[in-house]
Short mmCIF file of C-alpha atoms in Angstrom, two decimals:
data_model
loop_
_atom_site.label_atom_id
_atom_site.label_comp_id
_atom_site.label_asym_id
_atom_site.label_seq_id
_atom_site.Cartn_x
_atom_site.Cartn_y
_atom_site.Cartn_z
CA UNK A 14 132.69 63.86 154.29
CA UNK A 15 132.42 65.17 150.75
CA UNK A 16 135.78 66.06 149.21
CA UNK A 17 134.42 69.13 147.47
CA UNK A 18 133.31 71.18 150.46
CA UNK A 19 134.78 72.39 153.71
CA UNK A 20 134.36 70.10 156.59
CA UNK A 21 131.90 70.72 159.39
CA UNK A 22 129.31 72.58 157.29
CA UNK A 23 125.59 71.91 157.23
CA UNK A 24 123.90 72.77 153.91
CA UNK A 25 120.30 73.76 153.22
CA UNK A 26 118.19 74.60 150.18
CA UNK A 27 115.92 77.58 150.81
CA UNK A 28 113.09 78.48 148.45
CA UNK A 29 110.80 81.49 148.50
CA UNK A 30 108.08 82.40 146.03
CA UNK A 31 106.15 85.55 146.77
CA UNK A 32 104.16 88.25 145.07
CA UNK A 33 106.80 90.75 144.04
CA UNK A 34 107.54 93.77 146.19
CA UNK A 35 110.67 95.72 147.15
CA UNK A 36 112.63 94.21 150.05
CA UNK A 37 112.13 90.45 149.68
CA UNK A 38 115.83 89.70 149.20
CA UNK A 39 116.76 92.01 152.06
CA UNK A 40 114.20 90.35 154.35
CA UNK A 41 115.51 86.86 153.65
CA UNK A 42 119.21 87.71 153.60
CA UNK A 43 118.90 89.68 156.85
CA UNK A 44 117.71 86.52 158.62
CA UNK A 45 120.53 84.48 157.11
CA UNK A 46 123.13 87.10 157.99
CA UNK A 47 121.89 87.33 161.59
CA UNK A 48 122.14 83.56 161.95
CA UNK A 49 125.65 83.52 160.50
CA UNK A 50 124.74 81.56 157.38
CA UNK A 51 126.83 81.66 154.21
CA UNK A 52 124.94 82.19 150.96
CA UNK A 53 126.82 79.76 148.75
CA UNK A 54 124.75 79.89 145.58
CA UNK A 55 121.55 81.56 144.52
CA UNK A 56 119.17 82.21 141.70
CA UNK A 57 116.48 84.85 142.11
CA UNK A 58 114.20 86.02 139.35
CA UNK A 59 110.74 87.16 138.41
CA UNK A 60 108.42 84.34 137.36
CA UNK A 61 105.22 85.84 136.10
CA UNK A 62 104.26 88.36 138.78
CA UNK A 63 106.03 86.45 141.53
CA UNK A 64 109.56 86.81 142.78
CA UNK A 65 111.24 83.43 143.14
CA UNK A 66 114.36 82.66 145.13
CA UNK A 67 116.38 79.49 145.40
CA UNK A 68 119.32 79.66 147.78
CA UNK A 69 121.94 77.17 148.83
CA UNK A 70 123.21 78.15 152.25
CA UNK A 71 125.66 76.71 154.73
CA UNK A 72 126.36 77.07 158.41
CA UNK A 73 128.97 75.59 160.69
CA UNK A 74 127.73 72.59 162.58
CA UNK A 75 126.03 72.16 164.93
CA UNK A 76 123.14 73.92 163.23
CA UNK A 77 119.65 72.62 162.61
CA UNK A 78 116.91 73.03 160.06
CA UNK A 79 114.60 73.71 163.01
CA UNK A 80 116.66 76.80 163.92
CA UNK A 81 116.15 78.18 160.42
CA UNK A 82 112.49 77.20 160.54
CA UNK A 83 111.94 79.14 163.76
CA UNK A 84 113.52 82.28 162.34
CA UNK A 85 111.59 82.07 159.08
CA UNK A 86 108.35 81.51 161.02
CA UNK A 87 108.94 84.81 162.78
CA UNK A 88 109.71 86.41 159.41
CA UNK A 89 106.43 85.02 158.05
CA UNK A 90 104.49 86.54 160.92
CA UNK A 91 106.18 89.87 160.34
CA UNK A 92 106.18 90.06 156.53
CA UNK A 93 103.93 87.31 155.15
CA UNK A 94 106.84 85.65 153.33
CA UNK A 95 106.61 81.87 153.30
CA UNK A 96 109.97 80.13 153.23
CA UNK A 97 110.68 76.47 152.60
CA UNK A 98 113.86 74.83 153.89
CA UNK A 99 115.33 71.45 153.05
CA UNK A 100 118.48 70.01 154.61
CA UNK A 101 120.96 68.77 152.01
CA UNK A 102 122.92 65.59 152.50
CA UNK A 103 126.67 65.36 151.87
CA UNK A 104 125.97 63.51 148.63
CA UNK A 105 123.84 66.39 147.36
CA UNK A 106 126.29 69.23 147.74
CA UNK A 107 129.08 68.15 145.43
CA UNK A 108 129.10 70.13 142.17
CA UNK A 109 129.00 68.06 139.01
CA UNK A 110 131.54 69.24 136.46
CA UNK A 111 130.48 69.95 132.91
CA UNK A 112 131.29 67.22 130.47
CA UNK A 113 130.85 67.02 126.73
CA UNK A 114 130.12 69.76 124.23
CA UNK A 115 127.86 72.56 125.37
CA UNK A 116 125.03 73.72 123.17
CA UNK A 117 122.26 76.27 123.31
CA UNK A 118 118.85 75.11 122.13
CA UNK A 119 116.14 77.65 121.38
CA UNK A 120 112.55 76.71 120.68
CA UNK A 121 109.72 79.09 119.91
CA UNK A 122 106.26 78.92 118.41
CA UNK A 123 102.55 79.23 119.13
CA UNK A 124 101.79 78.52 122.75
CA UNK A 125 100.53 75.00 123.41
CA UNK A 126 100.84 72.47 126.22
CA UNK A 127 103.75 70.05 126.07
CA UNK A 128 106.57 71.98 124.40
CA UNK A 129 108.94 71.67 127.37
CA UNK A 130 108.00 68.04 127.97
CA UNK A 131 108.46 66.95 124.36
CA UNK A 132 111.79 68.69 123.91
CA UNK A 133 113.30 67.64 127.23
CA UNK A 134 112.05 64.06 126.83
CA UNK A 135 113.96 63.75 123.54
CA UNK A 136 117.06 65.10 125.25
CA UNK A 137 116.71 62.90 128.33
CA UNK A 138 116.39 59.76 126.23
CA UNK A 139 119.79 60.55 124.74
CA UNK A 140 121.44 61.37 128.07
CA UNK A 141 121.75 65.03 127.15
CA UNK A 142 122.11 66.91 130.42
CA UNK A 143 120.28 70.21 130.85
CA UNK A 144 122.30 72.79 132.74
CA UNK A 145 120.01 75.78 132.41
CA UNK A 146 116.45 76.26 131.17
CA UNK A 147 114.22 79.30 130.87
CA UNK A 148 110.82 79.84 129.34
CA UNK A 149 108.81 82.95 128.61
CA UNK A 150 105.42 83.66 127.15
CA UNK A 151 105.66 86.53 124.70
CA UNK A 152 103.59 87.77 121.76
CA UNK A 153 100.04 89.04 122.26
CA UNK A 154 97.09 87.86 124.29
CA UNK A 155 95.42 86.74 121.08
CA UNK A 156 98.51 85.05 119.68
CA UNK A 157 100.79 84.02 122.52
CA UNK A 158 104.25 82.79 121.57
CA UNK A 159 106.10 80.37 123.80
CA UNK A 160 109.88 80.66 123.99
CA UNK A 161 112.12 78.00 125.52
CA UNK A 162 115.87 78.35 125.79
CA UNK A 163 118.09 75.77 127.36
CA UNK A 164 121.74 75.01 127.69
CA UNK A 165 122.77 71.39 127.59
CA UNK A 166 125.90 69.26 127.79
CA UNK A 167 126.04 66.54 125.14
CA UNK A 168 127.30 63.08 126.03
CA UNK A 169 130.54 61.87 124.47
CA UNK A 170 130.11 60.94 120.83
CA UNK A 171 127.08 63.16 120.26
CA UNK A 172 127.49 66.27 118.16
CA UNK A 173 125.49 69.46 117.87
CA UNK A 174 124.35 68.30 114.42
CA UNK A 175 123.16 65.00 115.91
CA UNK A 176 121.18 66.94 118.48
CA UNK A 177 119.64 69.18 115.83
CA UNK A 178 118.65 66.10 113.84
CA UNK A 179 117.00 64.56 116.92
CA UNK A 180 114.87 67.66 117.40
CA UNK A 181 114.09 68.13 113.71
CA UNK A 182 110.97 65.97 113.77
CA UNK A 183 109.56 67.95 116.68
CA UNK A 184 109.55 71.07 114.54
CA UNK A 185 106.75 69.74 112.37
CA UNK A 186 104.90 67.92 115.12
CA UNK A 187 104.74 70.97 117.36
CA UNK A 188 104.85 73.63 114.62
CA UNK A 189 107.72 75.39 116.35
CA UNK A 190 111.12 76.70 115.34
CA UNK A 191 114.09 74.92 116.88
CA UNK A 192 117.74 75.88 116.58
CA UNK A 193 120.78 74.29 118.13
CA UNK A 194 124.11 76.04 118.30
CA UNK A 195 127.38 75.22 119.90
CA UNK A 196 128.76 77.19 122.83
CA UNK A 197 132.48 76.57 122.90
CA UNK A 198 134.07 78.03 126.00
CA UNK A 199 137.47 79.41 125.02
CA UNK A 200 140.45 79.48 127.35
CA UNK A 201 142.39 82.73 127.21
CA UNK B 11 163.41 81.02 130.51
CA UNK B 12 161.25 79.46 133.17
CA UNK B 13 157.52 79.04 133.01
CA UNK B 14 156.05 81.60 135.39
CA UNK B 15 153.26 81.06 137.86
CA UNK B 16 149.94 82.54 136.70
CA UNK B 17 148.54 84.92 139.29
CA UNK B 18 144.97 84.22 140.30
CA UNK B 19 142.36 86.79 141.21
CA UNK B 20 142.13 88.34 143.86
CA UNK B 21 145.85 89.08 143.45
CA UNK B 22 145.94 92.91 143.38
CA UNK B 23 148.28 93.12 140.37
CA UNK B 24 145.50 91.80 138.14
CA UNK B 25 143.49 94.98 138.79
CA UNK B 26 146.31 97.44 138.10
CA UNK B 27 146.68 99.63 135.01
CA UNK B 28 149.97 98.59 133.39
CA UNK B 29 152.73 101.01 132.40
CA UNK B 30 153.91 101.48 128.81
CA UNK B 31 157.31 100.04 127.94
CA UNK B 32 159.76 102.94 127.53
CA UNK B 33 162.58 101.06 125.84
CA UNK B 34 163.26 97.53 124.73
CA UNK B 35 166.11 96.02 126.67
CA UNK B 36 167.08 92.59 127.91
CA UNK B 37 164.45 92.67 130.63
CA UNK B 38 161.70 93.14 128.02
CA UNK B 39 162.95 90.37 125.73
CA UNK B 40 163.22 88.17 128.80
CA UNK B 41 159.66 89.08 129.76
CA UNK B 42 158.44 88.15 126.27
CA UNK B 43 160.17 84.80 126.53
CA UNK B 44 158.63 84.18 129.96
CA UNK B 45 155.20 85.00 128.57
CA UNK B 46 155.72 82.61 125.64
CA UNK B 47 156.94 79.79 127.87
CA UNK B 48 154.06 80.33 130.26
CA UNK B 49 151.52 80.41 127.43
CA UNK B 50 152.87 77.19 125.95
CA UNK B 51 152.78 75.52 129.36
CA UNK B 52 149.11 76.37 129.91
CA UNK B 53 146.86 73.68 128.45
CA UNK B 54 144.94 75.21 125.55
CA UNK B 55 146.19 78.70 126.37
CA UNK B 56 146.25 81.14 123.45
CA UNK B 57 147.61 84.18 125.25
CA UNK B 58 149.18 85.58 128.37
CA UNK B 59 149.55 89.16 129.53
CA UNK B 60 152.42 90.49 131.65
CA UNK B 61 150.32 91.24 134.78
CA UNK B 62 149.25 87.59 134.85
CA UNK B 63 152.84 86.74 135.72
CA UNK B 64 153.23 89.70 138.06
CA UNK B 65 154.69 92.36 135.74
CA UNK B 66 152.76 95.61 135.35
CA UNK B 67 153.99 96.45 131.86
CA UNK B 68 151.95 96.69 128.64
CA UNK B 69 153.24 93.49 127.11
CA UNK B 70 151.32 90.40 126.03
CA UNK B 71 151.57 87.43 123.69
CA UNK B 72 148.83 85.82 121.61
CA UNK B 73 148.90 82.78 119.37
CA UNK B 74 145.64 81.17 118.30
CA UNK B 75 147.15 79.21 115.40
CA UNK B 76 146.99 75.86 117.20
CA UNK B 77 143.49 76.27 118.57
CA UNK B 78 140.36 74.83 117.01
CA UNK B 79 138.70 78.24 116.90
CA UNK B 80 141.60 80.16 115.47
CA UNK B 81 143.64 77.89 113.24
CA UNK B 82 141.94 79.03 110.02
CA UNK B 83 142.40 82.73 110.62
CA UNK B 84 145.42 84.07 112.45
CA UNK B 85 148.71 85.95 112.28
CA UNK B 86 150.66 83.25 114.08
CA UNK B 87 152.57 84.27 117.16
CA UNK B 88 152.04 87.89 118.15
CA UNK B 89 154.46 89.43 120.64
CA UNK B 90 152.94 92.77 121.49
CA UNK B 91 154.55 95.64 123.32
CA UNK B 92 152.40 98.72 124.02
CA UNK B 93 149.52 97.39 121.90
CA UNK B 94 146.76 99.80 120.99
CA UNK B 95 143.47 99.08 119.29
CA UNK B 96 142.80 101.78 116.73
CA UNK B 97 139.62 100.43 115.17
CA UNK B 98 136.82 98.15 116.29
CA UNK B 99 133.96 96.79 114.25
CA UNK B 100 131.13 94.33 114.76
CA UNK B 101 130.14 92.53 117.93
CA UNK B 102 129.79 88.91 118.95
CA UNK B 103 129.41 87.06 122.21
CA UNK B 104 131.81 84.31 123.12
CA UNK B 105 132.09 82.27 126.29
CA UNK B 106 135.48 83.13 127.71
CA UNK B 107 137.56 81.55 130.39
CA UNK B 108 140.72 82.97 131.92
CA UNK B 109 143.73 81.31 133.52
CA UNK B 110 143.59 83.93 136.28
CA UNK B 111 139.96 83.06 137.08
CA UNK B 112 140.07 79.26 136.81
CA UNK B 113 137.03 77.00 136.58
CA UNK B 114 134.65 79.75 135.55
CA UNK B 115 133.51 81.08 132.21
CA UNK B 116 131.46 84.06 131.15
CA UNK B 117 129.67 85.31 128.06
CA UNK B 118 131.51 88.41 126.87
CA UNK B 119 130.71 90.68 123.94
CA UNK B 120 133.74 91.68 121.87
CA UNK B 121 134.40 93.44 118.58
CA UNK B 122 134.68 90.92 115.75
CA UNK B 123 137.21 92.92 113.73
CA UNK B 124 139.95 95.09 115.15
CA UNK B 125 143.00 96.99 113.99
CA UNK B 126 145.95 96.91 116.39
CA UNK B 127 149.20 98.79 116.51
CA UNK B 128 152.06 97.38 118.53
CA UNK B 129 155.81 96.97 118.70
CA UNK B 130 157.50 93.57 118.64
CA UNK B 131 160.53 92.40 120.63
CA UNK B 132 162.88 93.81 117.99
CA UNK B 133 161.34 97.26 118.30
CA UNK B 134 159.61 97.02 114.94
CA UNK B 135 156.20 98.70 114.70
CA UNK B 136 153.28 96.75 113.25
CA UNK B 137 149.69 97.51 112.38
CA UNK B 138 147.52 94.49 111.67
CA UNK B 139 143.86 93.68 111.25
CA UNK B 140 142.56 90.75 113.23
CA UNK B 141 139.17 89.11 113.24
CA UNK B 142 137.28 86.21 114.76
CA UNK B 143 138.81 84.32 117.64
CA UNK B 144 142.18 86.01 117.23
CA UNK B 145 140.51 89.40 117.69
CA UNK B 146 138.74 88.10 120.82
CA UNK B 147 141.98 86.75 122.26
CA UNK B 148 143.82 90.03 121.63
CA UNK B 149 141.04 92.05 123.28
CA UNK B 150 141.03 89.68 126.28
CA UNK B 151 144.80 90.00 126.77
CA UNK B 152 144.72 93.76 126.28
CA UNK B 153 142.03 94.02 128.95
CA UNK B 154 144.56 92.53 131.38
CA UNK B 155 146.88 95.47 130.60
CA UNK B 156 144.09 97.81 131.77
CA UNK B 157 143.44 95.82 134.95
CA UNK B 158 140.25 94.30 133.59
CA UNK B 159 139.05 90.73 133.82
CA UNK B 160 136.24 89.13 131.85
CA UNK B 161 134.23 89.44 135.07
CA UNK B 162 134.21 93.20 134.44
CA UNK B 163 132.49 92.66 131.11
CA UNK B 164 129.79 90.10 131.74
CA UNK B 165 126.24 91.35 131.82
CA UNK B 166 124.66 88.51 133.72
CA UNK B 167 125.75 85.87 136.17
CA UNK B 168 122.92 83.78 134.82
CA UNK B 169 124.44 83.38 131.39
CA UNK B 170 127.25 81.07 132.17
CA UNK B 171 129.56 82.59 134.69
CA UNK B 172 129.45 79.61 136.96
CA UNK B 173 130.04 76.09 136.07
CA UNK B 174 126.96 74.03 136.39
CA UNK B 175 126.37 72.66 139.85
CA UNK B 176 124.03 69.83 140.54
CA UNK B 177 122.22 69.53 143.83
CA UNK B 178 120.66 66.13 143.23
#
């Protein structure tokens, strides 16, 4: 049993992506509430014209993925919402604590394929761990501008300046602006 | 004086409006000492407010002089009774954590320059201007005196309230 969670809980990852309309969250959470599930963590946002939900839920054992599947099938028939469920193993549910300095990296420039890949590849090769990442397409139809913002934890021994230097060469290659700044959480 | 236990939310005292101190007596000087001892015992702590140790009086202590963010710009130890901010200027976002809400942080916008009036433990009135991290710390502690936590000030859960969790 994992040391970081209560015993006797089954965990599931639930994902929903649907054309946006009022009531999606209520539809999904009503099912979970009726089944007695706990909504442990969630992220719900608009992606393009779709509403996207990722939920981590738990339920006291015994409880099966099939039980959730049956309920969401009925919901699909009633509302058209398609829900995907994955059972999480004990090893998957333990939160990983932040380590190293936190920094915020912002990248923006003319839209082109590969911005996310090139930036994150440089970070991955240096064991820089991404904690949060968002992208948006802004600007005009004629001149779209791609914006990427991510928050990352630097490995021990790597500074914000080192990280900026690593990304410096991408600025010219991709013709984008890149800035790296430290986020120092303060204890008060 | 002993180090006091820091109350954790949802303890109801943390949401109470604190009362002004009417007169400085031994109980107030004792409270100040408790706050100092508790602040010094907290790893990396730069301030403690009375409600955090269970006392609903408008008293707090701040000292950012030993912290990385505040060592260049500070007034040293501030023991503040009935503090009042009379002027605020500028705005900046800082990621704040709180001993009463452990393990979580949140991005909070605060004034970058403030003027504060307060009374010290000897009953002497002061008016000082603080800026940078010291100003943030003072505003954070003074929020406690109004029953406010940084959770009351964050605009988005998405911007760093929760520690990162990895579901591999």
